[in-house]
Each structure stands twice: as C-alpha cells, then as structure tokens.
Coordinates of C-alpha atoms in Angstrom, one line a residue:
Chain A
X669 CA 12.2 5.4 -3.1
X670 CA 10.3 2.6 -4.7
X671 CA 8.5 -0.2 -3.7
X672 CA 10.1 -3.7 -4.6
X673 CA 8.1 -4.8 -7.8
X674 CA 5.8 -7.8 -7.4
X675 CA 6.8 -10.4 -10.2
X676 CA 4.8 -10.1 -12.8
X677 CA 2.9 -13.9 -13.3
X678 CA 4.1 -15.6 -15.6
X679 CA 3.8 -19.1 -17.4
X680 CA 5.8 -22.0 -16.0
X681 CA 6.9 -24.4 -18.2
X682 CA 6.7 -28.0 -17.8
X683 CA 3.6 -29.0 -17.1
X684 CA 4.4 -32.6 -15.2
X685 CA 3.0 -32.7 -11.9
X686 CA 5.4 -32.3 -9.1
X687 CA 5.8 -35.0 -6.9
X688 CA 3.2 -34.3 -4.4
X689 CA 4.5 -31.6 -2.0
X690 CA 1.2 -32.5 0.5
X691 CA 2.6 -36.2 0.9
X692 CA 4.4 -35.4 3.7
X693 CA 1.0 -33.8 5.4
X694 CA 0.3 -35.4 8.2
X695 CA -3.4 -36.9 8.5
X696 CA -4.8 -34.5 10.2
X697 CA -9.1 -34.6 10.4
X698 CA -10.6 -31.6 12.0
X699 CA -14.4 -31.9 13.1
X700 CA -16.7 -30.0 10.9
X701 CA -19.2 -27.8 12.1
X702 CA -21.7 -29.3 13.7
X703 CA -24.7 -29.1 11.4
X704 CA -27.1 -27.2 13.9
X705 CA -29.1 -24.4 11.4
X706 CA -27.4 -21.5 13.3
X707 CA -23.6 -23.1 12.7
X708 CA -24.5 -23.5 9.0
X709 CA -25.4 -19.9 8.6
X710 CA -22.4 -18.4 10.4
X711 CA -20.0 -21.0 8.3
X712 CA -19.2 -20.1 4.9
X713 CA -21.0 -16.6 5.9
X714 CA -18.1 -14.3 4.2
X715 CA -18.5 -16.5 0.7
X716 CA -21.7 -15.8 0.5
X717 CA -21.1 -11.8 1.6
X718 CA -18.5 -11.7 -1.2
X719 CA -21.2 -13.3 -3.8
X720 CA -23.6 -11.1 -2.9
X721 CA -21.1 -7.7 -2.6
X722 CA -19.9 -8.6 -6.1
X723 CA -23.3 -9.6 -7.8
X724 CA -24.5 -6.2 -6.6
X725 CA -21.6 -4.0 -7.5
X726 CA -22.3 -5.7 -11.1
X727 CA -25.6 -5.2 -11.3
X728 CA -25.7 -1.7 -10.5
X729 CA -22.8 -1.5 -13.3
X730 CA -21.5 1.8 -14.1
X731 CA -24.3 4.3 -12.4
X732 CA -24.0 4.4 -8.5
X733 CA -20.4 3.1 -8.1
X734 CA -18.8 6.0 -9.1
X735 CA -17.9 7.8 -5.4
X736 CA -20.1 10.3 -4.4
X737 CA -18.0 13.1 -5.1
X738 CA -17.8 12.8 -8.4
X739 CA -21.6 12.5 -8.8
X740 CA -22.7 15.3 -11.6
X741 CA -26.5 15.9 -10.9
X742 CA -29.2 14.2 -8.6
X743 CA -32.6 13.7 -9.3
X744 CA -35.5 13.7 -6.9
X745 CA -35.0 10.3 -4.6
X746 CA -36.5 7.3 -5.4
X747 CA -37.3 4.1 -3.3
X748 CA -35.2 1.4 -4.1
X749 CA -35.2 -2.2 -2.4
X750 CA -31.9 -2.9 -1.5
X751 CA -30.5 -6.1 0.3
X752 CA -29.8 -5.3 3.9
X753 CA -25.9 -5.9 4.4
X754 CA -25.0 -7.8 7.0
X755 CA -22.8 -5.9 9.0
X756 CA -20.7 -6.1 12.4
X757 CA -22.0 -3.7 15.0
X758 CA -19.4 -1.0 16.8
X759 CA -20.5 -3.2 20.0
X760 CA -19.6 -7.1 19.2
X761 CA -23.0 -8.4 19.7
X762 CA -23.6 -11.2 17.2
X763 CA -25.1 -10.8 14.0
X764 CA -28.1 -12.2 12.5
X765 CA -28.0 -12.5 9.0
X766 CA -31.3 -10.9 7.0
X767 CA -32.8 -12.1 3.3
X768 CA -35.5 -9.7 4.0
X769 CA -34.5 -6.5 1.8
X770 CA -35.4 -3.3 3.3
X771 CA -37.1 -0.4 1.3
X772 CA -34.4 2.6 1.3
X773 CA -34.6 6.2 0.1
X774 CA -31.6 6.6 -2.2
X775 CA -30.5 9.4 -4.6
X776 CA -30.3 7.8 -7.8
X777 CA -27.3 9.4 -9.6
X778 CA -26.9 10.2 -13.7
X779 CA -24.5 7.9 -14.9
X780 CA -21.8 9.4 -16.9
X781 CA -21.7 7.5 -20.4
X782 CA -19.8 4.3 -20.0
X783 CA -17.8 3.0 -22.6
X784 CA -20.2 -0.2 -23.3
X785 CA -23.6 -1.0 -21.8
X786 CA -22.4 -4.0 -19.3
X787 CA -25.1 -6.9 -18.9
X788 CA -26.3 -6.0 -15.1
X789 CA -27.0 -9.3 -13.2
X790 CA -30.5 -7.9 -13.1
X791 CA -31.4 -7.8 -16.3
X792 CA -33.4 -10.9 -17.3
X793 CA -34.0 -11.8 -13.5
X794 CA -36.6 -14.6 -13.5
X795 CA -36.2 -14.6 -9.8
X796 CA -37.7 -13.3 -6.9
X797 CA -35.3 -12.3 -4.2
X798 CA -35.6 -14.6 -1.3
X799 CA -34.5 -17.7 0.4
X800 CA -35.6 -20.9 -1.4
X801 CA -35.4 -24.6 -0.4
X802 CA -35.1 -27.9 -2.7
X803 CA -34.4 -31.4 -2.6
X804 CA -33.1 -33.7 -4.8
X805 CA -33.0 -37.3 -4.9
X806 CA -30.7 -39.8 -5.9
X807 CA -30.3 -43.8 -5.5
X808 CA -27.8 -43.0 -3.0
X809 CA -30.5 -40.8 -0.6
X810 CA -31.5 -37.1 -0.7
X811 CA -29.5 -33.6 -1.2
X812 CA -31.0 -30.7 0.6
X813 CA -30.0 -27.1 -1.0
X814 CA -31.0 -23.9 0.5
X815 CA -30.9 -20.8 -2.5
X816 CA -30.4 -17.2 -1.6
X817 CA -31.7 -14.8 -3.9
X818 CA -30.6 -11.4 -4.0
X819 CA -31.4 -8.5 -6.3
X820 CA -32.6 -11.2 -8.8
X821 CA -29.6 -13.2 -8.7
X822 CA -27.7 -16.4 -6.9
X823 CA -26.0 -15.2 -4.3
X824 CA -25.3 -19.0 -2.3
X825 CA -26.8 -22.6 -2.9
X826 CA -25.2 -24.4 0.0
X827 CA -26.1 -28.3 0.8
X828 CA -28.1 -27.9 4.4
X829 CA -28.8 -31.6 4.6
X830 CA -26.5 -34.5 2.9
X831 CA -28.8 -37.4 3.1
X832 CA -26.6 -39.3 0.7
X833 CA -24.5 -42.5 1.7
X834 CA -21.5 -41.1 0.5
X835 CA -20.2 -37.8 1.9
X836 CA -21.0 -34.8 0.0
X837 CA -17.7 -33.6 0.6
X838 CA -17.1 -34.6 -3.1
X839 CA -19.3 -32.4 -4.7
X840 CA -18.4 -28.8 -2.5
X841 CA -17.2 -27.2 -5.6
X842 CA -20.8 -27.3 -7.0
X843 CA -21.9 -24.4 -5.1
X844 CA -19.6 -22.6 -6.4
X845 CA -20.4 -23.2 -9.5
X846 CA -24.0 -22.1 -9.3
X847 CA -23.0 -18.7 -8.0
X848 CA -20.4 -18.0 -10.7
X849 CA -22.6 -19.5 -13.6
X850 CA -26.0 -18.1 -12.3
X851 CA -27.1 -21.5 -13.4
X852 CA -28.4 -25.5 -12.6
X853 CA -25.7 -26.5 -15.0
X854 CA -23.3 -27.7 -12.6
X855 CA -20.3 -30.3 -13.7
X856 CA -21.1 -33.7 -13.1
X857 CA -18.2 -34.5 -10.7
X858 CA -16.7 -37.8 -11.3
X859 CA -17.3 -40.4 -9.0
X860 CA -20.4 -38.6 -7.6
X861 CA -22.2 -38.0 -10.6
X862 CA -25.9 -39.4 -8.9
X863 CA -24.6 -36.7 -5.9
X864 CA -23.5 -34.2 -8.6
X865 CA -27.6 -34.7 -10.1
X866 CA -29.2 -35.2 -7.5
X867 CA -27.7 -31.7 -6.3
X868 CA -28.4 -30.3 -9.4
X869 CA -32.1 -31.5 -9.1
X870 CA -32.1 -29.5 -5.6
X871 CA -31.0 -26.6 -7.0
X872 CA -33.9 -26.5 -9.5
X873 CA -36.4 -27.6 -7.3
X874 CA -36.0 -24.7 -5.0
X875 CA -35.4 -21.9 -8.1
X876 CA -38.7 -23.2 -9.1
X877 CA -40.0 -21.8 -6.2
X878 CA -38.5 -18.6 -6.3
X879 CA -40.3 -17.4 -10.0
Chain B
X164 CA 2.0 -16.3 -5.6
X165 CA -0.2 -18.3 -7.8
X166 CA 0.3 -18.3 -11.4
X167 CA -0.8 -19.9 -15.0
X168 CA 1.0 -23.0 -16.0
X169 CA 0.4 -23.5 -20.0
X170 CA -1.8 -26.2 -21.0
X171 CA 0.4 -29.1 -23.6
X172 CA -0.5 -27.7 -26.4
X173 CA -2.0 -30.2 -29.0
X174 CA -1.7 -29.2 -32.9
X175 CA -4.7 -28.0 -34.2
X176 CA -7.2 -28.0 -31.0
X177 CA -6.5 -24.8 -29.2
X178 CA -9.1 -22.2 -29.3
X179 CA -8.2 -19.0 -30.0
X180 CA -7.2 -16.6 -27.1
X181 CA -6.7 -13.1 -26.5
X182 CA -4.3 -11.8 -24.1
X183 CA -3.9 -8.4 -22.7
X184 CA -1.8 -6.8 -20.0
X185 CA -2.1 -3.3 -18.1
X186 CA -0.7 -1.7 -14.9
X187 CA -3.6 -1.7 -12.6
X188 CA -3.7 -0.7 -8.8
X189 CA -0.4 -1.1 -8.9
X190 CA 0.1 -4.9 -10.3
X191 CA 0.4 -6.4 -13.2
X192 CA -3.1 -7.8 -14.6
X193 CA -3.4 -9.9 -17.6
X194 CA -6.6 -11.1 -18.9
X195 CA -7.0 -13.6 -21.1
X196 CA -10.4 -14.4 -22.9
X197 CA -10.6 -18.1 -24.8
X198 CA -12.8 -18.7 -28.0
X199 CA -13.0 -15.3 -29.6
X200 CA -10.3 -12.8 -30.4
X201 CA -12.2 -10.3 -32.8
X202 CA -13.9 -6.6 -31.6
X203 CA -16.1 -8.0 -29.3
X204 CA -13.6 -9.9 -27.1
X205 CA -11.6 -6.9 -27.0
X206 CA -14.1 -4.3 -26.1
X207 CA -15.2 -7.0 -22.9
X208 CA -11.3 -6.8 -21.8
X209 CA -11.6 -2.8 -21.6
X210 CA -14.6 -2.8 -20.0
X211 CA -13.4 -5.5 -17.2
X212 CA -10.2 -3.2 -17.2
X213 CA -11.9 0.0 -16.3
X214 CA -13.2 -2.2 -13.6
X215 CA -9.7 -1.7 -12.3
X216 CA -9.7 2.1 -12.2
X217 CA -13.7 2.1 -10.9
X218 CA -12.5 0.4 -8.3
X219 CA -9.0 2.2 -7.3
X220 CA -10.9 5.2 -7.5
X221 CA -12.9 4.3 -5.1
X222 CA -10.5 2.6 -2.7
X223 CA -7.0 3.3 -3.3
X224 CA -4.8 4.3 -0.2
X225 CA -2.3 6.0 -2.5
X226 CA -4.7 8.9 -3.8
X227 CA -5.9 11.4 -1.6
X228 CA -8.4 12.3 -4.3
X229 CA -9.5 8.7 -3.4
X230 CA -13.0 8.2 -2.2
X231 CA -11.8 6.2 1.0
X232 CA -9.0 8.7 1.4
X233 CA -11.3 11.2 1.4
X234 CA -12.8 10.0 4.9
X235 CA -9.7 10.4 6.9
X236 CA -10.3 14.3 7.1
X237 CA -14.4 13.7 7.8
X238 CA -13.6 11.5 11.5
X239 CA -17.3 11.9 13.3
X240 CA -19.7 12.6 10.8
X241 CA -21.6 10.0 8.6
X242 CA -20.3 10.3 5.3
X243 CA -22.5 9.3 2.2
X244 CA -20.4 6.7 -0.1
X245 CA -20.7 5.0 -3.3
X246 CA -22.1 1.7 -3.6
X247 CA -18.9 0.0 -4.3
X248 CA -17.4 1.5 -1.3
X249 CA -19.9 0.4 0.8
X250 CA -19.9 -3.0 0.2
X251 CA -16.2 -3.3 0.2
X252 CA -16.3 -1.8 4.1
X253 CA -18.8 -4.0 4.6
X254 CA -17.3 -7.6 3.7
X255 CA -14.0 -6.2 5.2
X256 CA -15.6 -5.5 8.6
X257 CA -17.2 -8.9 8.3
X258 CA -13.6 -10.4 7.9
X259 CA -11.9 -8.3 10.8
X260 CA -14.6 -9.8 13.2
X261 CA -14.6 -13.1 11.9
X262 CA -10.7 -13.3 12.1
X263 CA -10.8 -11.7 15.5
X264 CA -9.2 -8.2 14.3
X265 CA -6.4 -10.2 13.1
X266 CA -7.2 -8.8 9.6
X267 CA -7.9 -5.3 9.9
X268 CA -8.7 -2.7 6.9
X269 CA -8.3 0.8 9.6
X270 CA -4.6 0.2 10.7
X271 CA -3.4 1.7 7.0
X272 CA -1.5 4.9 9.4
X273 CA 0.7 1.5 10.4
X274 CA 1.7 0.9 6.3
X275 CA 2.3 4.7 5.9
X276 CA 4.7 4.7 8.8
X277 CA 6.6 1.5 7.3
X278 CA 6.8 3.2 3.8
X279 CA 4.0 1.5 2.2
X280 CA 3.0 5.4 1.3
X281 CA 4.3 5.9 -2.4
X282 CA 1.5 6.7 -5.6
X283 CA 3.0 4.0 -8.2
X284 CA 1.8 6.7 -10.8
X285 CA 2.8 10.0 -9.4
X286 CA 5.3 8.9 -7.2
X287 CA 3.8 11.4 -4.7
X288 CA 4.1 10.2 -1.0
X289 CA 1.1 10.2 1.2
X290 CA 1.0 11.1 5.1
X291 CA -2.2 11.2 6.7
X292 CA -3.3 12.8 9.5
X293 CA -3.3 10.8 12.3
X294 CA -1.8 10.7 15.5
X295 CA 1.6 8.6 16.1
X296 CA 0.3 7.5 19.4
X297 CA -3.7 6.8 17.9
X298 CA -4.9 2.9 17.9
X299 CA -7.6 3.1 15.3
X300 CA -9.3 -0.2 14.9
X301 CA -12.0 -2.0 12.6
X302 CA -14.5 -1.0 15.4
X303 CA -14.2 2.6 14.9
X304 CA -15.6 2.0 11.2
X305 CA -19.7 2.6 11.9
X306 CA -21.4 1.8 8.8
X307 CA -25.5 2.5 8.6
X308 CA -26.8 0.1 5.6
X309 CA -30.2 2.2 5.5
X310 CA -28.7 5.5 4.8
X311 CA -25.6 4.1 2.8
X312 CA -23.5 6.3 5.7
X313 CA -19.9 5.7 6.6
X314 CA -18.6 7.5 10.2
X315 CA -15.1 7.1 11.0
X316 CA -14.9 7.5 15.2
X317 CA -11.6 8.9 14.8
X318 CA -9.1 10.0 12.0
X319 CA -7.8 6.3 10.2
X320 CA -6.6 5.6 6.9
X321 CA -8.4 2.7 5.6
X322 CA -6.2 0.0 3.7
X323 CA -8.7 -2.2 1.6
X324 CA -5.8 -3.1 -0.8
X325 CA -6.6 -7.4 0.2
X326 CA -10.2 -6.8 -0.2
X327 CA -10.6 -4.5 -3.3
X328 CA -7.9 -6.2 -5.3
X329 CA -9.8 -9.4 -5.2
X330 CA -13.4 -7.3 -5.9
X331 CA -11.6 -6.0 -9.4
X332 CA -10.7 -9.4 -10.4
X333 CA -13.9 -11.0 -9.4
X334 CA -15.9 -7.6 -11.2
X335 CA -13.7 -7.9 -14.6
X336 CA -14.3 -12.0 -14.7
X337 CA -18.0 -11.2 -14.6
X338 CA -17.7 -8.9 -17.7
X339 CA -15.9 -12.0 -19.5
X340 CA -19.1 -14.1 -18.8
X341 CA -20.2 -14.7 -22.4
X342 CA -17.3 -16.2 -23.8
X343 CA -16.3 -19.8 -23.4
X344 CA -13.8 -19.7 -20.5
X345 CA -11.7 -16.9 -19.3
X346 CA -8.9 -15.6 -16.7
X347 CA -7.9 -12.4 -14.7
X348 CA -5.1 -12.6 -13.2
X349 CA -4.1 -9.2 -11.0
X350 CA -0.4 -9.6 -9.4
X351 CA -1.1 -13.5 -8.8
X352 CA -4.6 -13.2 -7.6
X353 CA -6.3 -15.3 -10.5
X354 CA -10.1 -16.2 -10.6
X355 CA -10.7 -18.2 -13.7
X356 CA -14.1 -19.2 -15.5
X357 CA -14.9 -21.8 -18.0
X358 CA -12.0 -23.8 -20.0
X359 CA -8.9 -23.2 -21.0
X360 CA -7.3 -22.8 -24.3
X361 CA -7.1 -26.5 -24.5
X362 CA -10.7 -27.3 -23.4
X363 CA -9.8 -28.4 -19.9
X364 CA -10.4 -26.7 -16.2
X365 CA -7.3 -24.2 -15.9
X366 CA -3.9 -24.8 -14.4
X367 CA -2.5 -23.0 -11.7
X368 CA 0.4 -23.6 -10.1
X369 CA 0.9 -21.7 -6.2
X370 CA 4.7 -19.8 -6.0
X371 CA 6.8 -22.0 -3.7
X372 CA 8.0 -19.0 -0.9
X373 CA 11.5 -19.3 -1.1
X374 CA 12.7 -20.8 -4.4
X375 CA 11.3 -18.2 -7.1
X376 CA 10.9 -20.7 -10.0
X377 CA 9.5 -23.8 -8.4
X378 CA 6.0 -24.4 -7.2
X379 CA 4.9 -25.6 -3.9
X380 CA 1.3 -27.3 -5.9
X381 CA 0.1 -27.5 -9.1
X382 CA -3.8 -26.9 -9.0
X383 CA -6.3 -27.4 -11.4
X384 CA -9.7 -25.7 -11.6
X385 CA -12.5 -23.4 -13.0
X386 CA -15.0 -20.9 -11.4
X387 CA -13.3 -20.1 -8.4
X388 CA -10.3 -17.7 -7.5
X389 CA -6.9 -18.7 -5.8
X390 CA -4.9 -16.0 -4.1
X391 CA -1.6 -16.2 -1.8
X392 CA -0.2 -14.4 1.0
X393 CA 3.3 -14.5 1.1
X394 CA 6.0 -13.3 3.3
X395 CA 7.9 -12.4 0.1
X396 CA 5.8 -10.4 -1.8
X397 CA 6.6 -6.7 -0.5
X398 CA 9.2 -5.5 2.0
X399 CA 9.6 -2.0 3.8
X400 CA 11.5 0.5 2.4
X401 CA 11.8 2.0 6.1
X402 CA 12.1 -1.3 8.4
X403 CA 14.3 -3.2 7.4
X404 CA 12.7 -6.9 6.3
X405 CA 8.9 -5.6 7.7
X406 CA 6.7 -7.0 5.6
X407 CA 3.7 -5.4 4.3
X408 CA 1.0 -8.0 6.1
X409 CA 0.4 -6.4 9.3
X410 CA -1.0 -8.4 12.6
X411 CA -2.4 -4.9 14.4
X412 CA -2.4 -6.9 17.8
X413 CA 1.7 -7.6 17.7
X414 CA 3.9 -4.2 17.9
X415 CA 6.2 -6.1 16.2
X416 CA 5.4 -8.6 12.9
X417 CA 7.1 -11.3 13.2
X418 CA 4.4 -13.9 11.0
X419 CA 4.4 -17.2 11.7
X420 CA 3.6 -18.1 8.0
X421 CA 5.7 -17.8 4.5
X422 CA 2.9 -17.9 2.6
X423 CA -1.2 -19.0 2.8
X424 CA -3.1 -19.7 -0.4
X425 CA -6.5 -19.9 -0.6
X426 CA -9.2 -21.2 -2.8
X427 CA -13.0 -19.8 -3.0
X428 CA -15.3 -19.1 -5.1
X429 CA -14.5 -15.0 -5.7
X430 CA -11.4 -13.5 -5.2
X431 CA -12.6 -10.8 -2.6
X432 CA -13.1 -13.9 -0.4
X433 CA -10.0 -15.6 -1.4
X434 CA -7.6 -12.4 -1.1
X435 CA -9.1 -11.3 2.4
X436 CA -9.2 -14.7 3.7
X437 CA -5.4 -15.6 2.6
X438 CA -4.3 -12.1 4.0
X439 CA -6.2 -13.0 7.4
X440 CA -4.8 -16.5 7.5
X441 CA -1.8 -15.3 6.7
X442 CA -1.6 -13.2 10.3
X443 CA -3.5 -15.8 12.2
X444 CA -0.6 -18.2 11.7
X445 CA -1.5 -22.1 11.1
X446 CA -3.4 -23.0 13.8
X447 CA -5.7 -20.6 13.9
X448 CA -5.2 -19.5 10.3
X449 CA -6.7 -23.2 9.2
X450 CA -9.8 -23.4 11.7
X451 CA -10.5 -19.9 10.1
X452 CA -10.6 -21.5 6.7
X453 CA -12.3 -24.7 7.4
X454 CA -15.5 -22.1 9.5
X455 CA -15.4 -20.1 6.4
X456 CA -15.6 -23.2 3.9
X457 CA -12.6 -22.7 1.7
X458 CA -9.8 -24.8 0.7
X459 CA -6.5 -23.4 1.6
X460 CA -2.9 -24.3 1.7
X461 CA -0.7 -22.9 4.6
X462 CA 2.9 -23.0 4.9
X463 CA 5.3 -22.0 7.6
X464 CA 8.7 -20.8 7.1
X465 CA 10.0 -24.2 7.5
X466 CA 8.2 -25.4 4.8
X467 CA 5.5 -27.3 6.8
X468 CA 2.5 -27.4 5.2
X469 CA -0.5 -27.2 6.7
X470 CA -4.0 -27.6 4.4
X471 CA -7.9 -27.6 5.1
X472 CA -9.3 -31.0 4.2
X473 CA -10.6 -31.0 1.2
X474 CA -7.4 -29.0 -0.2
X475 CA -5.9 -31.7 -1.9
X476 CA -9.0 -31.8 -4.6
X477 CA -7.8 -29.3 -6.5
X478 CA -4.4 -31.1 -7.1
X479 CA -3.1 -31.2 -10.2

C-alpha cells in the first residue's frame, strides 16, 4: 500500500504573468494590531521563534543535534548560556516572552566527525545577545527598530514605531531580510527608498549598541 | 504547491547554476546553488542535504528508531532530547496555542489510523501504542527549557512532519549562504536567498488546487520561504478522500480550504502556519496570518480567494 506521490516541482514554462487571479478580491481592510508594546510582542511572535529555533540549531551545527541516543561519550557538564525558549505552559496562562538567557548545566556531547566544518552562526559574533533599540531618520520622519540578539546573532528587527508619513507597510520585507542576511544591507525598496534608509540607519543604530 | 518558474533566459548573462535532486523525508528536494558549480558548491549541497537526514532522524513519525518515536513508549517521565528536537516541540507548541489547537503536532495516532503509517524506505508500517479511545492533545507535551526535558502525559505519537520539513529547508538554505543566491525546494516548500540565475529576485508560481498545470499566482521574491497547504496533496489509503491535514477538534475533516499558501521569512514558519491556516478555514485562517505578520493566500474550494493585505506585494 503506498502513499499517492506528491508531484515532484517542477518548472513551468511561460513565464507571462497571469491575468491577476486576486482581481476579483474583494477590498477587504482588516484593522492591524493596535500598536500597544504588549500587542507588538505577541504579533509576529512565531517568526521570530522560528528565527531564533533555526539560528540556534545552526549554530550548534553538527555537535548537540544528534538525538540523545545516539550520543557516544559525555564529558563532565559544563555551563552554557542558552536562550530561554519561550514556551506554552501545560496550564494556558499567557506567556511572557524572555531575552534574558538563563545559565544551564548541559552535557556537552563529542561530535561525531561531520562531513565539512559548517560556519556556525556564532562564529565571528560581534554581538552581544540582547535587546537593542535604534532610530533612523528620514525627510519623511523617523523609523523605530527594536533588535533581538540571540546567541550572537539576529534573531528579529521589527519596526516598533513608524514615524514616517508614508506607511511603512512598504518596506515589511526588510526585516526579513536582516534575519536571513545577518546584515544592515537591506534592499532599497522602490518607492520607499528614504523608508528603506532610514530603516536601514535604525538597524545600525541599535547593532551599534549591542557590541 | 509552490513551485520554480524559469527566469527568460537572456544569451550570455546567466550565471552558472548547480542543480541537485535527492529523496528526502519522503519528498522530492532539489537545490539549486547560483554563481559557482565547481567542488565547493557541491560539497555545500551535501552538507545542506545531510541536513535532511539530521533532521528526519530526529523527528520522523515513520521510524521507530526515530528520536521522537522514541517517546511514545517513555509517557510520564522527562525525557532528555537533542537540541534540534527541542526546539522543533517548542515552536510547534507555540503554533498549537496560537492557532487554538487547531494545529496540533500530538494527534499523529489519528494519521496512523487513516494509513498515513508507511516507512517510504522500508515500506515497514508503524502502529503505535496508544489507545483507540485516547485524546492526546498539544497540552500533554510538558517541555522544561532548563533541563532540555521532554514528558509526554500520556502515550502520543508526535507528527512534526509541517514543522520539521520547513526547519530542513530553512537549515540547508543557511549552508548555501556564501554563494550569490540560492534555492531549496523540499516537495514545494521553497525558501530561496539571493538572485536567481538571471540576476533577479526568484519566481515562484503557487499550484492552482484543482487544475494541475496552471497557477493560481505568480510570486516573485528572495529571502523568504513560501509553502502551501492543499487539499490535494495526500489522500488516505484507508478513508476514502480523508486528507492528510487533520483539524483534531472535528471527528470528521471536512476543511473548508483547497489550499493556503503562505509567505515568511523561514519555512518552519511558513509550513506550520499554512498547515494551521489551512484547518482554521478562511476566516479565522487569515486573522491568524495577519496576528502572526505573514503574507498569505487562502483559497476555498470554490475558488474564492481570500489574502492578508499586504499579499499582493509579492505578485509577479
């Protein structure tokens, strides 16, 4: 009995854009979150979890992700900062996220020889793990960012206060950007490219803090 | 499902690519890596490939030798796990409250019952043991971040498929970090980095649900990771036309979506969040999105499409 196999991906040719399938959407606006410090924590919370999970996972590379069972030989334990995860309690009560990393005792395990040496996310960290803020300015007003470091690197740089004129809607892929690059050097977006600096100037404002 | 669509190829300006293809966790994955093709390229594409098999050992539902198999038989005790492991039940737990239980990684005994229980390597079917009449949830998954601990309340098969998936893709795009731009691409959950073989953000079209070869968007971006939830990607072997996305709150699934895409900036977020939104339906499925901060694209079996604001950005 097999499973129906999943298509494998495949190019599609033609690359003309179809006519827009989204036309037909109708306008709908939903009210953002208000902007109260607690609402912009709990929003876009699992993005920065996910940032965080995977810039850990990588940075401990090979060593310590191997299950447990499979662990060779331990040596004597060895205090280790870690990042406290934020996790969901058994009972519901709500959670309060933590950039404070905790001291824990952990086994560190020999790591079986991997194939190639990855680069681990730690390696040349010129930052100090924390939660850094910056501001940037532009002709158009002011860009807010608020960095989270974790293990040495970039876990979220999320716009907490838009004091532009025109909505910083149009430059929400920059975070992004900072995450997966580990890096100021954002795109300028077009059409926003004071926004796109001025962010970018945030950014660096509050890193600078954080050596 | 989302998938590549070829730059337009202009005579002498492409740079050179290298494209390689495995069976991984039981998908198809195909890197590609732009600007370099020699030794070096190719020894980043194994190592973001053993990414793969790091992480299936570690999560896989089809292996009893599995690390997260290997809890099922341990209900009640705190149970040291790998890092990987860890975090994985960690974000996972964080998306089962945040989507109200709606996405749940502990109802994996409800796949196994539907057939969704065969080893795509050994063929060897699994059956776990836990009760017929047992109602495991997310909240019997106790996790103690100082000790690294996980304690199972009672006997569950954890199915981390959405979330670990995602983590593999969003691991083996890190390893491709040096070179100009880059792509993995695991069963149509694609995070992409840098610039295509043409020099421009990458193209990626999103699988219309019912006709096969058309697309319901083209999309165009870099640094992020778009993955879909679709009504059409696996079926039950047992019950007839149960699909494989489970809503743990309904006895019986009858989704309100054909498919939910989603765009964010790693695939762990993107995969979890489109499998979530995908059981929430549209309503709910979108307000989940827009609270989260993604982009995503929902549409229901009658073709109505339902995206988060700032979705139509990433048009082509």
């Amino acid at each position: 009995m097999t499973l129906q196999p999943e298509e494998p991906a495949r190019p599609v040719e033609g690359a003309a854009a179809p006519t827009d399938p989204l036309a037909a959407l109708p306008a709908r606006s939903v009210r953002p979150p208000r902007r109260g410090a607690e609402k912009k924590r709990a929003a876009r919370r699992l993005i920065v979890l996910s940032s965080a999970a995977v810039l850990t996972i990588y940075g401990i590379g090979y060593a310590r992700t191997e299950p447990a069972a499979q662990a060779m030989e331990t040596v004597p334990a060895v205090a280790t900062a870690v990042p406290t995860a934020t996790l969901p309690p058994a009972s519901g009560a709500p959670l309060l996220p933590t950039a404070t990393p905790t001291p824990a005792m952990r086994p560190a395990v020999t790591p079986r020889a991997p194939s190639a040496t990855p680069t681990p996310a730690t390696a040349n960290a010129p930052w100090r793990d924390g939660t850094y803020v910056g501001s940037g300015a532009s002709r158009h007003g002011s860009i807010e960012v608020t960095v989270v470091i974790q293990n040495g690197a970039i876990v979220s740089a999320e716009i907490t206060r838009c004091g532009t004129r025109y909505p910083c809607s149009k430059i929400a892929m920059l975070p992004g950007q900072v995450v997966s690059r580990q890096s100021v050097n954002v795109d300028l977006v077009s059409g926003a490219t004071d926004s796109s600096k001025a962010y970018q100037a945030a950014v660096m404002a509050a890193l600078a803090k954080a050596r | 499902m989302p998938r590549h669509i070829e730059p337009a190829s202009l005579p002498g300006s492409s740079a050179p690519v290298m494209t390689r293809t495995a069976r991984l966790m039981d998908t198809l994955v195909t890197i590609q890596v732009i600007g370099a093709a020699g030794a070096e390229a190719g020894a980043a594409v194994e190592r973001a490939l053993a990414w793969f098999r790091r992480v299936e050992a570690a999560c896989s539902r089809f292996d009893p030798a599995s690390e997260a198999m290997g809890l099922v038989a341990r209900s009640g005790e705190p149970v040291p796990v790998s890092e990987l492991l860890f975090e994985v039940l960690a974000f996972a737990l964080a998306v089962a409250q945040a989507s109200g239980g709606a996405f749940d990684p502990a109802v994996g005994h409800l796949l196994e019952q539907r057939g969704f229980n065969q080893n795509y390597q050994t063929g060897a079917l699994i059956a776990s043991p836990v009760a017929p009449d047992a109602r495991p949830s997310w909240r019997d998954v106790c996790l103690d971040p100082a000790r690294r601990t996980v304690t199972l309340r009672q006997p569950l098969v954890l199915d981390l498929g959405a979330v670990a998936k995602g983590l593999a893709v969003d691991l083996a795009l890190r390893e491709l970090a040096g070179f100009p731009g880059a792509s993995v691409d695991a069963g149509g959950d694609i995070a992409v980095r840098g610039r295509n073989a043409a020099g421009a953000p990458w193209r990626i079209g999103v699988r219309h649900p019912r006709q096969p070869d058309a697309l319901l968007a083209a999309l165009c971006l870099t640094d992020a990771a778009v993955c879909t939830s679709g009504d059409y990607e696996r079926v039950s072997p047992r019950a007839a036309g149960a699909p494989h996305l489970i809503d743990p709150r309904r006895a019986r699934a009858r989704p309100a979506l054909a498919s939910a895409t989603v765009i964010a900036p790693t695939a762990m977020a993107a995969d979890a969040l489109a499998t979530a939104a995908f059981i929430l339906g549209p309503r709910r499925g979108l307000r989940l999105l827009e609270r989260q901060g993604v982009e995503g694209l929902l549409a229901t079996p009658a073709l109505e499409l339902h995206a988060t604001a700032g979705f139509r950005r990433y048009l082509l």
